[in-house]
CSV table of C-alpha atoms and ligand atoms in Angstrom, one decimal:
chain,number,residue,atom,x,y,z
A,1,MET,CA,153.5,16.3,138.9
A,2,LEU,CA,150.7,17.0,136.4
A,3,GLU,CA,147.9,18.2,138.6
A,4,ARG,CA,144.8,20.4,138.8
A,5,THR,CA,144.2,23.4,141.1
A,6,PHE,CA,141.1,25.3,141.9
A,7,VAL,CA,141.3,29.1,141.6
A,8,MET,CA,138.5,31.5,142.4
A,9,VAL,CA,138.4,35.2,141.7
A,10,LYS,CA,136.5,36.3,144.8
A,11,PRO,CA,133.7,38.9,144.6
A,12,ASP,CA,136.0,41.9,145.3
A,13,GLY,CA,138.2,40.7,142.4
A,14,VAL,CA,135.3,40.5,140.0
A,15,GLN,CA,133.9,43.9,141.1
A,16,ARG,CA,137.3,45.5,140.6
A,17,GLY,CA,137.7,44.2,137.1
A,18,LEU,CA,140.6,41.9,137.8
A,19,VAL,CA,139.4,38.7,136.2
A,20,GLY,CA,141.3,39.2,132.9
A,21,GLU,CA,144.5,40.2,134.6
A,22,ILE,CA,144.3,37.2,137.0
A,23,ILE,CA,143.6,34.7,134.2
A,24,SER,CA,146.4,36.2,132.1
A,25,ARG,CA,149.0,35.6,134.9
A,26,PHE,CA,148.0,31.9,135.2
A,27,GLU,CA,148.1,31.6,131.4
A,28,LYS,CA,151.5,33.2,131.0
A,29,VAL,CA,153.1,31.0,133.6
A,30,GLY,CA,152.1,28.0,131.5
A,31,LEU,CA,149.0,26.6,133.2
A,32,LYS,CA,146.1,25.4,131.1
A,33,MET,CA,142.6,26.5,131.8
A,34,VAL,CA,140.4,23.4,131.7
A,35,GLY,CA,137.2,24.9,133.4
A,36,MET,CA,135.9,28.4,134.0
A,37,LYS,CA,132.5,29.9,135.0
A,38,LEU,CA,131.0,33.0,136.5
A,39,LEU,CA,128.5,32.0,139.2
A,40,HIS,CA,126.8,33.1,142.4
A,41,ALA,CA,128.0,30.8,145.1
A,42,SER,CA,125.3,28.7,146.7
A,43,GLU,CA,125.0,28.6,150.5
A,44,LYS,CA,126.5,25.1,150.5
A,45,GLN,CA,129.5,26.1,148.3
A,46,ALA,CA,130.2,29.1,150.5
A,47,ASN,CA,129.8,27.1,153.7
A,48,ASP,CA,131.8,24.0,152.6
A,49,HIS,CA,134.6,25.8,150.8
A,50,TYR,CA,136.6,26.7,153.9
A,51,VAL,CA,137.1,24.1,156.6
A,52,LEU,CA,137.8,25.1,160.2
A,53,THR,CA,140.9,22.9,160.9
A,54,ASP,CA,142.6,23.2,164.3
A,55,GLU,CA,145.6,24.8,162.6
A,56,TRP,CA,143.4,27.4,160.9
A,57,VAL,CA,141.5,28.2,164.1
A,58,GLU,CA,144.9,28.8,165.8
A,59,LYS,CA,146.2,30.9,163.0
A,60,VAL,CA,143.2,33.3,162.7
A,61,GLY,CA,143.0,33.4,166.5
A,62,ASN,CA,146.6,34.5,166.8
A,63,ASN,CA,146.4,37.0,164.0
A,64,THR,CA,143.3,38.6,165.5
A,65,ARG,CA,144.7,38.6,169.0
A,66,ASP,CA,148.0,40.2,167.8
A,67,SER,CA,146.0,43.0,166.0
A,68,LEU,CA,144.0,43.8,169.1
A,69,THR,CA,147.0,43.7,171.4
A,70,LYS,CA,148.9,46.2,169.2
A,71,LYS,CA,146.0,48.6,169.8
A,72,GLY,CA,146.0,47.9,173.6
A,73,ILE,CA,142.7,46.0,173.4
A,74,GLU,CA,142.3,42.9,175.4
A,75,CYS,CA,140.8,40.0,173.4
A,76,LYS,CA,138.1,38.3,175.3
A,77,GLU,CA,137.1,35.7,172.7
A,78,THR,CA,138.6,32.2,172.4
A,79,ASN,CA,140.3,31.1,169.1
A,80,GLU,CA,137.2,29.0,168.3
A,81,GLU,CA,134.9,32.0,168.7
A,82,ILE,CA,137.2,34.2,166.6
A,83,ALA,CA,137.4,31.5,163.9
A,84,LYS,CA,133.7,31.0,163.9
A,85,GLY,CA,133.2,34.8,163.4
A,86,ILE,CA,135.7,34.9,160.5
A,87,HIS,CA,134.2,31.8,158.9
A,88,ASP,CA,130.7,33.4,159.0
A,89,GLY,CA,132.3,36.5,157.4
A,90,LEU,CA,133.9,34.4,154.7
A,91,LYS,CA,130.5,32.9,153.8
A,92,SER,CA,128.9,36.3,153.3
A,93,TYR,CA,132.0,37.6,151.5
A,94,LEU,CA,131.8,34.7,149.0
A,95,ARG,CA,128.1,35.3,148.4
A,96,GLU,CA,128.0,39.1,148.2
A,97,ASN,CA,128.5,39.1,144.4
A,98,PRO,CA,129.4,36.6,141.6
A,99,VAL,CA,132.7,34.8,141.7
A,100,VAL,CA,134.7,33.3,138.8
A,101,ALA,CA,135.6,29.6,139.4
A,102,ILE,CA,138.5,28.2,137.4
A,103,VAL,CA,140.3,24.9,137.2
A,104,PHE,CA,143.9,25.2,136.0
A,105,GLU,CA,145.9,22.1,135.0
A,106,GLY,CA,149.7,21.7,134.6
A,107,PHE,CA,152.9,20.6,136.1
A,108,HIS,CA,153.1,21.7,139.8
A,109,ALA,CA,149.8,23.6,139.3
A,110,ILE,CA,149.1,23.8,143.0
A,111,ASP,CA,152.4,25.1,144.1
A,112,ILE,CA,152.7,27.5,141.1
A,113,GLY,CA,149.1,28.7,141.8
A,114,ARG,CA,150.0,29.6,145.4
A,115,LYS,CA,153.2,31.3,144.3
A,116,ILE,CA,151.4,33.5,141.8
A,117,VAL,CA,148.6,34.3,144.3
A,118,GLY,CA,150.9,35.1,147.3
A,119,PRO,CA,150.3,34.8,151.0
A,120,THR,CA,147.0,35.5,152.7
A,121,GLU,CA,147.6,39.0,154.0
A,122,SER,CA,147.6,41.5,151.1
A,123,ARG,CA,149.5,44.1,153.1
A,124,THR,CA,152.6,41.9,153.4
A,125,ALA,CA,152.2,39.8,150.2
A,126,PRO,CA,155.2,40.5,148.0
A,127,VAL,CA,155.1,42.8,145.0
A,128,GLY,CA,154.7,40.6,141.9
A,129,THR,CA,152.0,38.4,143.5
A,130,ILE,CA,148.4,38.9,142.7
A,131,ARG,CA,147.5,39.7,146.3
A,132,GLY,CA,150.5,42.0,146.7
A,133,ASP,CA,149.9,43.9,143.5
A,134,TYR,CA,146.1,44.2,143.5
A,135,SER,CA,144.9,44.4,147.1
A,136,LEU,CA,145.9,46.1,150.4
A,137,ASP,CA,143.9,44.5,153.1
A,138,SER,CA,145.5,43.5,156.4
A,139,TYR,CA,144.8,41.5,159.6
A,140,ASP,CA,144.6,44.8,161.4
A,141,LEU,CA,142.0,46.3,159.1
A,142,SER,CA,139.9,43.2,158.9
A,143,THR,CA,140.0,42.8,162.7
A,144,ASP,CA,138.9,46.5,163.0
A,145,LEU,CA,136.1,46.0,160.6
A,146,LYS,CA,135.2,42.5,161.9
A,147,ARG,CA,135.4,40.7,158.6
A,148,ALA,CA,137.5,38.3,156.6
A,149,VAL,CA,140.6,39.6,154.8
A,150,ARG,CA,139.5,40.7,151.3
A,151,ASN,CA,142.3,39.5,149.1
A,152,VAL,CA,140.7,39.1,145.7
A,153,ILE,CA,141.6,35.5,144.9
A,154,HIS,CA,141.6,31.9,146.3
A,155,ALA,CA,143.9,29.1,145.1
A,156,SER,CA,144.0,25.5,146.5
A,157,GLY,CA,146.6,24.9,149.3
A,158,ASP,CA,147.3,21.2,148.5
A,159,LYS,CA,146.1,18.2,146.5
A,160,ALA,CA,143.4,17.1,148.9
A,161,ASP,CA,141.9,20.6,149.0
A,162,ALA,CA,142.2,20.9,145.2
A,163,GLU,CA,140.2,17.7,144.7
A,164,LYS,CA,137.6,18.7,147.2
A,165,GLU,CA,137.2,22.2,145.9
A,166,ILE,CA,136.9,21.1,142.2
A,167,ALA,CA,134.2,18.7,143.2
A,168,LEU,CA,132.4,21.4,145.2
A,169,TRP,CA,132.4,24.0,142.5
A,170,PHE,CA,132.3,22.0,139.3
A,171,GLY,CA,130.7,18.7,140.5
A,172,GLY,CA,132.4,16.8,137.7
A,173,GLU,CA,130.9,18.9,134.9
A,174,ASP,CA,132.3,21.6,132.6
A,175,ILE,CA,135.9,20.5,132.7
A,176,TYR,CA,137.5,19.9,129.4
A,177,ASP,CA,140.4,17.8,128.2
A,178,TYR,CA,142.2,19.3,125.2
A,179,GLU,CA,145.7,19.6,123.8
A,180,LYS,CA,147.5,22.9,124.3
A,181,HIS,CA,150.5,23.2,122.1
A,182,ASP,CA,152.8,25.4,124.1
A,183,TRP,CA,153.2,22.4,126.4
A,184,THR,CA,155.4,20.8,123.8
A,185,VAL,CA,157.7,23.8,124.0
A,186,MET,CA,157.8,24.0,127.8
A,187,VAL,CA,158.3,20.3,128.6
A,188,LYS,CA,160.6,18.8,126.0
A,189,HIS,CA,160.6,15.0,126.0
A,190,LYS,CA,163.8,13.0,126.4
A,191,LYS,CA,165.0,11.8,123.0
B,1,GDP,P1,144.5,31.5,152.0
B,1,GDP,O1,144.7,30.0,151.6
B,1,GDP,O2,145.8,32.3,151.8
B,1,GDP,O3,143.3,32.1,151.2
B,1,GDP,O4,144.2,31.6,153.5
B,1,GDP,P2,143.4,30.7,154.5
B,1,GDP,O5,143.0,29.4,153.8
B,1,GDP,O6,144.2,30.5,155.8
B,1,GDP,O7,142.1,31.5,154.9
B,1,GDP,C1,141.0,31.6,154.0
B,1,GDP,C2,140.6,33.1,153.9
B,1,GDP,O8,140.1,33.5,155.2
B,1,GDP,C3,141.6,34.0,153.5
B,1,GDP,O9,141.9,34.1,152.1
B,1,GDP,C4,141.1,35.3,154.0
B,1,GDP,O10,140.1,35.8,153.2
B,1,GDP,C5,140.5,34.9,155.4
B,1,GDP,N1,141.5,34.9,156.5
B,1,GDP,C6,142.5,34.1,156.7
B,1,GDP,N2,143.2,34.4,157.8
B,1,GDP,C7,142.5,35.4,158.4
B,1,GDP,C8,142.7,36.2,159.6
B,1,GDP,O11,143.6,35.9,160.4
B,1,GDP,N3,141.8,37.2,159.8
B,1,GDP,C9,140.8,37.5,159.0
B,1,GDP,N4,140.0,38.5,159.3
B,1,GDP,N5,140.6,36.8,157.8
B,1,GDP,C10,141.4,35.8,157.5
B,2,MG,MG1,143.6,28.3,152.2
C-alpha cells in the first residue's frame, strides 16, 4: 500500500504558474514529496515516457475518429497512424519548455494521484480535479489543431508505469528518505 508515483507538471502547467497549486494539492491530501526538480526533458525522456500500447493506440484512434465524425469529416488514417502522430506531438509538447518532475510517496499514492489529477480530457474532467479546474482542452480541439491534449499534468497510471517513469526521470538520484510527522496522525498504529 505504501508506494511511489511519478507526477510531472507539463510545460503548459509550468508556463501558467500552476506548480505551487499542484504541489499543494498533493501535499494536502497527505502524500510526501520525496523528489522534485525543474528540468528540460531530454529527447530520450520525451520519447520513452509514453509507450504506444495496443490499448492506447485504439483509445486515441477512437477519440480522434469520433471528433472528426462529429464534424462530418471522414477519417482516412488508421489507428496506428493517428497514434504515431499524437505520440510525435507528445514528444514536442514535453520538450517545448521546462517541466517539473516530482516523486510522491504515500499510501495508495498511485490511485490517489490519478484521482487528484482527473481523467485525460480536461473538458470532461470533473470540477475539483486538477485537469478539471485548471485546463479546458478537449479531444475535439486537439484533433482540430493536430496535437496532443494539453492537460497540464501527468501522473503514473499503475505500479509498473510508476517504477519505469521514476527511473526514466530520476535515474535513482535525488530521491530522499525522511520522516514526515503528519503520517503519525493520518495512519494510527494498532495498539
Ligand atoms: P493520461 O494518463 O490521462 O495522461 O492519458 P494517456 O496516458 O492515455 O495519454 C497520454 C497523453 O496523451 C495525455 O495526457 C494527453 O496529453 C495525450 N492524449 C491522450 N489521449 C489523447 C487523444 O485521444 N487525443 C489527443 N490529441 N491527445 C491525447
Ligand atoms: Mg497515462
